[in-house]
């Protein structure tokens, strides 16, 4: 069972969200991937207005139309727009089919603007996915560092959340959230550098590691290699490829009456 | 069993991390397990060591002692060192190497450096394959005291006009910043690209639309990368068996011949 935590239609070719989704699924099939989590629309927008993120989420809803048995959608929101983001969570998750949120680079995640969002997601049992990437030459203003996520996770120790890209600079990312037991790491979207999965396994345990690709910008293949190539027990690899994400998503899926 | 010629393998220690496979026997075990029959092998010692002649001697010895006949040494040359020409001569004449590898960014020069043209000429005279490592690690995750930009291959296209028979292999060029080298060099028929850093879903298939498939070489960048990545990317590509065979072994075999 392979579930991919981290996919985008923006980087897949196609005239419509539906065509892009079909293209992605065909290639996911070559790699034996059962389910894809999709977030953000056909065009990148790093500091979206409410009108913009609603449009992006509409595109994801369209992409999901024929693929509810293969894909999940996460709602893209911007914590700078508090009420509009909460309304969007209600529209896409409470009243719609989506199962999580995606936070990108509009605002650093240690901001208290995230608090009402985290609280609402906790009520709905929605997955909280936060992009983080520590860049040695300096992060752009809204771009979260793994230590920002540790601050947020410390404020909400009972709410599960996901450190996107394992922080990019993964040796620092893993250390930053090691003590935050509610934080899992996303293996997606950085080079298949040997040792990442072994270090994560050693420091935080298999149950807090989740496979994801960041397709279509990254390949499924290079990111799957982080799991297949790791020097860890086979049972841990299996857990990382799908069951960990499934376990995290099961409460909201059950609440929605979705079989998975 | 499917076989591979891996054109991007490196021995010894990466200074910033221990790697599974930074012991030669361990690396060879991984390569053989996946059906690699030949690996073009450089040394991480060639990145920073000043006694690069010593590094190349150790590379020879390791390949000979622990290579199981699959490791083909590619010595390193640093044109900013005194008497670097002698390293080229030793690699070719004494060690009988088939190629060399350069790290222009870690060695601190651009490809318009006067001696780089001289290096091309020396490789051409000795029929050495020249591997240019555009990067080793993503610029964004480098050590704060050791930030090294990807190599800009722009000057190479003009320089190669004088060396139409010199075989040049570009390593690790497809990450965000180094990706532009493909456009610059796509017209040079004697330039080959290895795939370790090629990304995007089915990225090898789209690469084969940009340059002739005959110029694409299998490369893993092991042990820095998980070896499996390169193999799985071919699986994901959806390319025909004929094209895959070219990438896995036939192209590199022809270049090495
Ligand atoms: Zn992403």
Coordinates of C-alpha atoms and ligand atoms in Angstrom, one line a residue:
Chain A
X1 CA 0.0 0.0 0.0
X2 CA 1.5 3.3 -1.1
X3 CA -0.1 6.6 -0.4
X4 CA 1.7 9.8 -1.7
X5 CA 1.3 12.7 0.7
X6 CA 2.5 15.4 -1.6
X7 CA 1.4 16.0 -5.2
X8 CA 0.5 19.0 -7.3
X9 CA -1.4 19.5 -10.6
X10 CA 0.4 22.8 -11.3
X11 CA 3.5 20.9 -12.5
X12 CA 1.6 18.2 -14.5
X13 CA 0.7 18.8 -18.1
X14 CA -2.9 19.0 -19.3
X15 CA -5.5 21.6 -20.5
X16 CA -7.8 21.0 -17.5
X17 CA -7.4 19.9 -13.9
X18 CA -9.0 16.6 -14.9
X19 CA -6.5 16.0 -17.7
X20 CA -3.6 16.8 -15.4
X21 CA -4.9 14.4 -12.8
X22 CA -5.3 11.6 -15.4
X23 CA -1.7 12.2 -16.5
X24 CA -0.5 11.9 -12.9
X25 CA -2.5 8.8 -12.1
X26 CA -1.2 7.0 -15.1
X27 CA 2.4 7.6 -14.0
X28 CA 1.7 6.9 -10.4
X29 CA 0.4 3.5 -11.6
X30 CA 3.8 2.7 -13.1
X31 CA 5.2 3.0 -9.6
X32 CA 2.4 1.2 -7.8
X33 CA 1.1 4.2 -5.9
X34 CA -2.4 3.7 -4.8
X35 CA -3.4 7.2 -3.5
X36 CA -2.3 10.8 -4.1
X37 CA -2.9 13.8 -2.0
X38 CA -3.3 16.9 -4.2
X39 CA -3.0 20.5 -3.2
X40 CA -3.0 23.8 -4.9
X41 CA -4.3 24.6 -8.4
X42 CA -2.9 24.9 -11.9
X43 CA -0.9 28.0 -11.2
X44 CA 1.5 28.7 -8.3
X45 CA 0.5 31.5 -6.1
X46 CA 2.7 32.0 -3.0
X47 CA 0.7 34.7 -1.2
X48 CA -2.9 34.1 -2.4
X49 CA -5.8 36.3 -1.8
X50 CA -9.0 34.6 -0.7
X51 CA -10.4 34.8 -4.2
X52 CA -7.2 33.2 -5.5
X53 CA -7.1 30.3 -3.0
X54 CA -10.8 29.6 -3.5
X55 CA -10.2 29.3 -7.2
X56 CA -7.2 27.0 -6.6
X57 CA -9.3 24.8 -4.4
X58 CA -12.0 24.7 -7.0
X59 CA -9.5 23.4 -9.4
X60 CA -8.5 20.6 -6.9
X61 CA -12.1 19.8 -6.4
X62 CA -12.4 19.5 -10.2
X63 CA -9.3 17.3 -10.4
X64 CA -10.8 15.0 -7.8
X65 CA -14.1 14.5 -9.6
X66 CA -13.3 11.2 -11.2
X67 CA -10.7 10.2 -8.8
X68 CA -12.2 10.0 -5.3
X69 CA -11.1 6.4 -5.1
X70 CA -7.5 7.3 -5.8
X71 CA -6.9 10.8 -4.5
X72 CA -7.5 13.2 -1.6
X73 CA -7.5 17.0 -1.7
X74 CA -6.0 19.4 0.9
X75 CA -7.4 22.9 1.0
X76 CA -4.9 25.7 0.2
X77 CA -5.4 28.7 2.5
X78 CA -3.5 31.8 3.7
X79 CA -3.3 32.5 7.4
X80 CA -3.1 36.3 6.7
X81 CA -6.8 36.1 5.9
X82 CA -8.2 34.5 9.0
X83 CA -11.9 34.5 8.6
X84 CA -11.7 33.7 4.9
X85 CA -9.4 30.8 5.6
X86 CA -11.7 29.4 8.2
X87 CA -14.6 29.8 5.8
X88 CA -12.6 28.0 3.2
X89 CA -11.8 25.1 5.6
X90 CA -15.5 24.8 6.2
X91 CA -16.4 24.9 2.5
X92 CA -13.7 22.4 1.4
X93 CA -13.4 20.1 4.4
X94 CA -16.5 20.3 6.6
X95 CA -18.9 20.6 3.7
X96 CA -16.7 19.2 0.9
X97 CA -14.6 16.1 0.3
X98 CA -11.2 17.5 1.3
X99 CA -9.3 15.9 4.2
X100 CA -6.6 18.4 5.1
X101 CA -5.0 21.8 4.6
X102 CA -1.9 23.0 2.9
X103 CA 0.1 26.0 4.2
X104 CA 2.9 27.2 2.0
X105 CA 5.0 30.4 2.1
X106 CA 2.6 33.3 2.7
X107 CA 3.4 33.5 6.4
X108 CA 5.8 31.8 8.7
X109 CA 4.1 29.1 10.7
X110 CA 5.2 30.3 14.2
X111 CA 2.8 33.2 13.7
X112 CA -0.3 33.3 16.0
X113 CA -2.3 33.8 12.9
X114 CA -2.2 30.0 12.6
X115 CA -3.8 29.4 15.9
X116 CA -7.5 29.6 14.9
X117 CA -6.7 27.5 11.8
X118 CA -5.0 24.8 13.8
X119 CA -7.9 24.7 16.3
X120 CA -10.4 24.4 13.5
X121 CA -8.5 21.6 11.8
X122 CA -8.3 19.8 15.1
X123 CA -12.0 20.0 15.5
X124 CA -12.5 18.5 12.0
X125 CA -9.6 16.1 12.4
X126 CA -8.1 17.6 9.2
X127 CA -4.5 17.0 8.3
X128 CA -2.3 20.0 8.7
X129 CA 0.5 20.1 6.2
X130 CA 3.0 23.0 6.4
X131 CA 5.8 23.6 3.8
X132 CA 9.2 24.1 5.4
X133 CA 12.5 24.6 3.7
X134 CA 15.6 25.9 5.4
X135 CA 17.8 27.6 2.8
X136 CA 21.4 28.1 3.9
X137 CA 21.6 31.4 2.0
X138 CA 18.5 32.7 3.7
X139 CA 14.7 32.1 3.6
X140 CA 12.3 34.4 1.9
X141 CA 10.2 36.3 4.3
X142 CA 7.1 34.1 4.5
X143 CA 9.0 30.8 4.2
X144 CA 8.9 28.6 7.3
X145 CA 11.9 27.1 9.0
X146 CA 11.6 23.7 10.8
X147 CA 12.1 25.6 14.1
X148 CA 9.0 27.7 13.3
X149 CA 7.0 24.4 13.1
X150 CA 8.5 23.3 16.4
X151 CA 7.1 26.5 18.0
X152 CA 3.7 25.9 16.6
X153 CA 3.7 22.2 17.5
X154 CA 4.7 23.1 21.1
X155 CA 1.6 25.3 21.4
X156 CA -0.6 22.5 20.2
X157 CA 1.1 19.3 21.5
X158 CA -2.1 17.2 20.9
X159 CA -2.7 18.2 17.3
X160 CA -0.9 16.1 14.6
X161 CA 0.9 18.1 12.0
X162 CA 3.4 17.5 9.1
X163 CA 6.8 19.1 8.6
X164 CA 6.9 19.5 4.8
X165 CA 10.1 18.4 3.0
X166 CA 11.5 17.3 6.4
X167 CA 12.6 21.0 6.5
X168 CA 14.6 20.6 3.2
X169 CA 17.9 20.6 5.1
X170 CA 16.8 17.4 6.7
X171 CA 19.6 16.9 9.3
X172 CA 18.5 20.2 10.9
X173 CA 14.8 19.6 10.2
X174 CA 14.7 16.3 12.0
X175 CA 16.6 17.7 15.0
X176 CA 14.2 20.7 15.1
X177 CA 11.1 18.7 15.7
X178 CA 12.6 15.6 17.4
X179 CA 11.0 16.5 20.7
X180 CA 7.6 17.4 19.2
X181 CA 5.9 14.0 19.2
X182 CA 2.9 15.4 17.3
X183 CA 5.0 16.2 14.3
X184 CA 5.6 13.8 11.4
X185 CA 8.0 14.5 8.6
X186 CA 7.2 14.5 4.8
X187 CA 10.0 12.9 2.7
X188 CA 9.0 14.8 -0.4
X189 CA 10.6 17.4 -2.5
X190 CA 14.3 17.3 -2.0
X191 CA 17.2 15.3 -3.5
X192 CA 17.3 11.5 -2.7
X193 CA 20.2 12.1 -0.4
X194 CA 21.3 8.9 1.2
X195 CA 20.8 8.7 4.9
X196 CA 17.7 10.9 5.4
X197 CA 15.4 8.1 6.1
X198 CA 17.9 6.2 8.3
X199 CA 18.4 9.4 10.4
X200 CA 14.7 10.0 10.7
X201 CA 14.1 6.4 11.7
X202 CA 16.8 6.6 14.3
X203 CA 15.7 9.9 15.8
X204 CA 11.9 10.0 15.6
X205 CA 10.9 6.5 14.7
X206 CA 9.2 4.9 11.7
X207 CA 5.7 6.0 12.7
X208 CA 6.5 9.7 12.3
X209 CA 7.9 9.4 8.7
X210 CA 5.5 9.7 5.7
X211 CA 6.4 9.1 2.1
X212 CA 5.5 11.9 -0.4
X213 CA 6.9 12.9 -3.7
X214 CA 6.2 16.6 -4.6
X215 CA 5.2 15.3 -8.0
X216 CA 5.0 16.4 -10.7
X217 CA 8.0 18.8 -10.1
X218 CA 9.9 15.9 -8.5
X219 CA 9.6 12.3 -9.7
X220 CA 7.8 9.7 -7.8
X221 CA 10.8 7.5 -8.4
X222 CA 13.5 9.7 -6.7
X223 CA 11.4 10.1 -3.7
X224 CA 10.3 6.5 -3.4
X225 CA 14.1 5.7 -3.5
X226 CA 14.4 7.4 -0.1
X227 CA 12.3 4.6 1.3
X228 CA 13.3 1.6 -0.8
X229 CA 17.0 2.4 -0.6
X230 CA 17.1 3.1 3.2
X231 CA 18.9 0.7 5.5
X232 CA 16.0 0.2 7.8
X233 CA 13.7 -2.9 8.5
X234 CA 11.3 -3.8 5.7
X235 CA 8.4 -3.4 8.2
X236 CA 9.4 0.2 8.7
X237 CA 9.5 0.9 5.0
X238 CA 6.0 -0.5 4.6
X239 CA 4.7 1.7 7.3
X240 CA 6.3 4.8 5.8
X241 CA 5.0 4.2 2.3
X242 CA 1.3 4.3 3.3
X243 CA 0.0 3.1 6.7
X244 CA 1.3 6.1 8.6
X245 CA -0.6 8.6 6.5
X246 CA -3.7 6.3 6.4
X247 CA -3.6 6.1 10.2
X248 CA -3.4 9.9 10.5
X249 CA -6.2 10.4 8.0
X250 CA -8.5 7.6 9.3
X251 CA -10.4 9.7 11.8
X252 CA -11.5 12.3 9.2
X253 CA -12.2 9.6 6.6
X254 CA -14.4 7.7 9.1
X255 CA -16.2 11.0 10.0
X256 CA -16.9 11.4 6.3
X257 CA -17.9 7.8 5.8
X258 CA -15.1 7.2 3.3
X259 CA -13.7 3.7 2.9
X260 CA -10.0 3.6 2.5
Chain B
X1 CA 19.0 -9.6 -14.8
X2 CA 18.9 -6.0 -16.2
X3 CA 22.4 -4.5 -16.4
X4 CA 23.6 -1.0 -16.0
X5 CA 26.7 1.1 -16.7
X6 CA 26.7 3.7 -13.9
X7 CA 28.6 6.8 -15.1
X8 CA 28.4 8.7 -11.8
X9 CA 29.9 6.8 -8.8
X10 CA 32.3 8.2 -6.2
X11 CA 34.6 6.6 -3.6
X12 CA 35.9 7.8 -0.3
X13 CA 34.4 10.2 2.2
X14 CA 32.0 13.1 1.6
X15 CA 33.3 15.6 4.1
X16 CA 30.0 16.5 5.6
X17 CA 28.2 13.2 6.1
X18 CA 29.0 9.5 6.4
X19 CA 27.2 7.6 3.7
X20 CA 26.2 4.0 3.4
X21 CA 28.6 2.9 0.6
X22 CA 31.5 5.2 1.5
X23 CA 33.4 2.0 2.1
X24 CA 34.3 0.6 -1.3
X25 CA 33.3 -3.0 -0.6
X26 CA 29.9 -1.8 0.7
X27 CA 29.3 0.3 -2.4
X28 CA 30.4 -2.4 -4.8
X29 CA 27.9 -4.8 -3.0
X30 CA 25.0 -2.4 -3.7
X31 CA 26.1 -1.8 -7.3
X32 CA 26.4 -5.5 -8.0
X33 CA 23.1 -6.3 -6.3
X34 CA 21.4 -4.0 -8.9
X35 CA 23.2 -5.4 -11.9
X36 CA 25.8 -2.7 -12.5
X37 CA 28.5 -4.2 -14.7
X38 CA 30.7 -1.1 -15.0
X39 CA 30.9 2.1 -12.8
X40 CA 32.8 5.2 -13.8
X41 CA 34.3 6.0 -10.4
X42 CA 35.7 9.3 -9.1
X43 CA 36.8 10.1 -5.6
X44 CA 35.4 12.6 -3.1
X45 CA 39.1 13.2 -2.1
X46 CA 39.4 15.0 -5.5
X47 CA 36.9 17.7 -4.4
X48 CA 39.0 19.3 -1.6
X49 CA 42.4 17.5 -1.2
X50 CA 45.4 19.4 -2.5
X51 CA 47.5 16.3 -2.8
X52 CA 45.2 15.2 -5.7
X53 CA 47.9 12.9 -7.1
X54 CA 47.8 10.9 -3.8
X55 CA 44.0 10.8 -4.0
X56 CA 44.2 9.4 -7.6
X57 CA 46.6 6.7 -6.5
X58 CA 44.3 5.6 -3.7
X59 CA 41.4 5.6 -6.2
X60 CA 43.4 3.3 -8.4
X61 CA 44.2 1.0 -5.6
X62 CA 40.7 0.8 -4.2
X63 CA 39.2 0.1 -7.7
X64 CA 41.8 -2.6 -8.2
X65 CA 41.5 -4.2 -4.8
X66 CA 37.8 -4.0 -4.1
X67 CA 36.2 -3.2 -7.5
X68 CA 35.3 -6.8 -8.5
X69 CA 36.2 -5.7 -12.0
X70 CA 33.3 -3.2 -12.3
X71 CA 34.9 0.0 -10.9
X72 CA 36.7 2.1 -13.6
X73 CA 38.7 4.9 -12.0
X74 CA 38.2 8.5 -13.2
X75 CA 40.9 10.5 -11.5
X76 CA 40.4 14.1 -10.4
X77 CA 42.3 17.1 -11.9
X78 CA 42.3 20.5 -10.4
X79 CA 43.7 23.1 -12.8
X80 CA 44.3 25.6 -10.1
X81 CA 47.0 23.4 -8.5
X82 CA 50.7 23.8 -9.5
X83 CA 51.8 21.3 -12.2
X84 CA 48.3 20.1 -12.7
X85 CA 49.2 18.9 -16.2
X86 CA 51.2 16.2 -14.5
X87 CA 48.0 14.8 -12.9
X88 CA 46.5 14.5 -16.3
X89 CA 49.6 12.8 -17.6
X90 CA 49.7 10.3 -14.7
X91 CA 46.0 9.5 -15.0
X92 CA 46.4 8.7 -18.7
X93 CA 49.8 7.3 -19.1
X94 CA 50.7 5.7 -15.7
X95 CA 47.2 4.7 -14.3
X96 CA 45.8 4.0 -17.8
X97 CA 42.5 5.7 -16.8
X98 CA 39.9 6.1 -19.5
X99 CA 38.7 9.4 -18.2
X100 CA 39.0 12.1 -15.5
X101 CA 36.6 14.1 -13.4
X102 CA 36.7 17.9 -12.6
X103 CA 34.9 19.9 -9.9
X104 CA 35.3 23.5 -11.3
X105 CA 33.1 25.0 -8.6
X106 CA 34.8 23.4 -5.6
X107 CA 38.2 24.2 -7.3
X108 CA 37.2 27.8 -7.6
X109 CA 37.2 28.6 -11.4
X110 CA 34.9 29.3 -14.2
X111 CA 35.0 27.4 -17.5
X112 CA 36.4 30.4 -19.3
X113 CA 39.7 29.9 -17.2
X114 CA 42.7 29.9 -19.6
X115 CA 43.9 26.5 -18.3
X116 CA 40.5 24.9 -18.8
X117 CA 41.0 25.2 -22.6
X118 CA 44.4 23.6 -22.1
X119 CA 42.8 20.8 -20.1
X120 CA 40.4 20.1 -22.9
X121 CA 43.2 19.9 -25.4
X122 CA 45.2 17.5 -23.1
X123 CA 42.1 15.2 -22.7
X124 CA 41.5 15.3 -26.4
X125 CA 45.2 14.4 -27.2
X126 CA 45.1 11.5 -24.7
X127 CA 41.5 10.4 -25.7
X128 CA 40.4 10.8 -22.1
X129 CA 36.7 11.1 -21.3
X130 CA 36.1 14.4 -19.4
X131 CA 33.4 14.4 -16.7
X132 CA 32.4 17.8 -15.4
X133 CA 30.6 17.7 -12.1
X134 CA 28.2 20.6 -12.1
X135 CA 27.3 20.1 -8.5
X136 CA 27.6 17.5 -5.7
X137 CA 24.9 18.8 -3.3
X138 CA 21.9 21.1 -3.6
X139 CA 23.1 24.7 -3.1
X140 CA 20.3 25.3 -0.5
X141 CA 21.5 22.6 1.9
X142 CA 25.3 23.2 1.8
X143 CA 27.4 23.8 4.9
X144 CA 27.2 27.5 5.8
X145 CA 31.0 27.8 5.5
X146 CA 31.1 26.0 2.2
X147 CA 28.6 27.4 -0.2
X148 CA 29.4 26.5 -3.7
X149 CA 27.4 27.5 -6.8
X150 CA 26.6 25.1 -9.5
X151 CA 29.0 25.2 -12.5
X152 CA 27.9 27.4 -15.4
X153 CA 28.7 25.5 -18.5
X154 CA 28.1 28.4 -20.9
X155 CA 31.7 28.8 -22.1
X156 CA 32.0 25.1 -22.9
X157 CA 29.9 25.2 -26.2
X158 CA 32.4 27.5 -27.9
X159 CA 35.5 25.8 -26.5
X160 CA 34.3 22.4 -27.8
X161 CA 34.3 23.6 -31.4
X162 CA 38.0 22.9 -31.4
X163 CA 37.5 19.4 -30.0
X164 CA 34.7 17.7 -31.9
X165 CA 35.9 14.3 -30.9
X166 CA 36.5 14.9 -27.2
X167 CA 33.8 13.0 -25.1
X168 CA 32.4 15.2 -22.4
X169 CA 30.0 13.9 -19.7
X170 CA 28.0 16.4 -17.7
X171 CA 27.2 15.1 -14.1
X172 CA 24.6 16.4 -11.7
X173 CA 23.3 19.3 -13.8
X174 CA 19.6 19.1 -13.6
X175 CA 18.9 20.7 -10.2
X176 CA 17.1 24.0 -10.4
X177 CA 20.1 26.3 -11.0
X178 CA 22.3 24.0 -13.1
X179 CA 19.4 23.0 -15.4
X180 CA 20.2 25.8 -17.8
X181 CA 23.3 24.0 -18.9
X182 CA 21.2 21.6 -20.9
X183 CA 20.0 24.4 -23.2
X184 CA 23.5 25.7 -23.6
X185 CA 25.0 22.3 -24.5
X186 CA 22.1 20.6 -26.3
X187 CA 23.7 21.4 -29.7
X188 CA 27.1 19.9 -28.8
X189 CA 27.0 16.4 -30.3
X190 CA 30.0 15.2 -28.2
X191 CA 28.4 16.2 -24.8
X192 CA 26.5 13.6 -22.8
X193 CA 24.3 14.0 -19.8
X194 CA 23.9 11.6 -16.9
X195 CA 20.5 11.4 -15.2
X196 CA 21.1 11.3 -11.4
X197 CA 19.7 14.8 -10.7
X198 CA 17.1 14.7 -13.4
X199 CA 13.7 15.3 -11.7
X200 CA 10.0 15.6 -12.5
X201 CA 7.5 12.9 -13.1
X202 CA 8.7 10.9 -16.1
X203 CA 11.6 13.3 -16.3
X204 CA 13.8 11.0 -18.3
X205 CA 11.1 10.7 -21.0
X206 CA 10.9 14.5 -21.3
X207 CA 14.7 14.7 -21.3
X208 CA 14.7 12.4 -24.3
X209 CA 12.4 14.9 -26.1
X210 CA 14.9 17.7 -25.5
X211 CA 18.2 15.9 -26.5
X212 CA 18.8 12.7 -28.6
X213 CA 18.4 9.7 -26.4
X214 CA 21.9 8.6 -27.6
X215 CA 23.3 11.3 -25.4
X216 CA 21.6 10.3 -22.1
X217 CA 23.7 8.1 -19.8
X218 CA 22.6 6.2 -16.7
X219 CA 24.1 7.6 -13.5
X220 CA 23.2 7.2 -9.8
X221 CA 25.4 9.7 -7.9
X222 CA 25.9 6.9 -5.4
X223 CA 26.7 6.8 -2.6
X224 CA 25.6 10.4 -2.1
X225 CA 22.2 9.6 -3.5
X226 CA 20.2 6.4 -2.9
X227 CA 21.2 4.2 -5.9
X228 CA 17.6 3.1 -6.3
X229 CA 16.5 6.6 -7.5
X230 CA 18.1 6.3 -11.0
X231 CA 16.7 2.8 -11.5
X232 CA 13.2 3.8 -10.5
X233 CA 13.3 6.8 -12.7
X234 CA 13.8 4.6 -15.8
X235 CA 10.8 2.5 -14.6
X236 CA 8.7 5.7 -14.3
X237 CA 9.8 7.1 -17.7
X238 CA 7.6 4.8 -19.8
X239 CA 10.3 4.8 -22.5
X240 CA 10.5 1.9 -25.0
X241 CA 12.8 -1.0 -24.1
X242 CA 15.1 0.0 -27.0
X243 CA 15.5 3.5 -25.6
X244 CA 16.0 2.2 -22.1
X245 CA 18.7 -0.2 -23.2
X246 CA 20.5 2.8 -24.8
X247 CA 20.4 4.7 -21.5
X248 CA 21.2 1.7 -19.2
X249 CA 24.3 0.4 -21.0
X250 CA 24.6 1.0 -24.7
X251 CA 25.3 4.7 -24.9
X252 CA 27.9 4.6 -22.1
X253 CA 29.5 1.4 -23.6
X254 CA 29.9 3.3 -26.9
X255 CA 31.4 6.4 -25.2
X256 CA 33.8 4.2 -23.2
X257 CA 34.9 2.1 -26.2
Ligands
LIG1 ZN1 5.1 20.8 -3.0

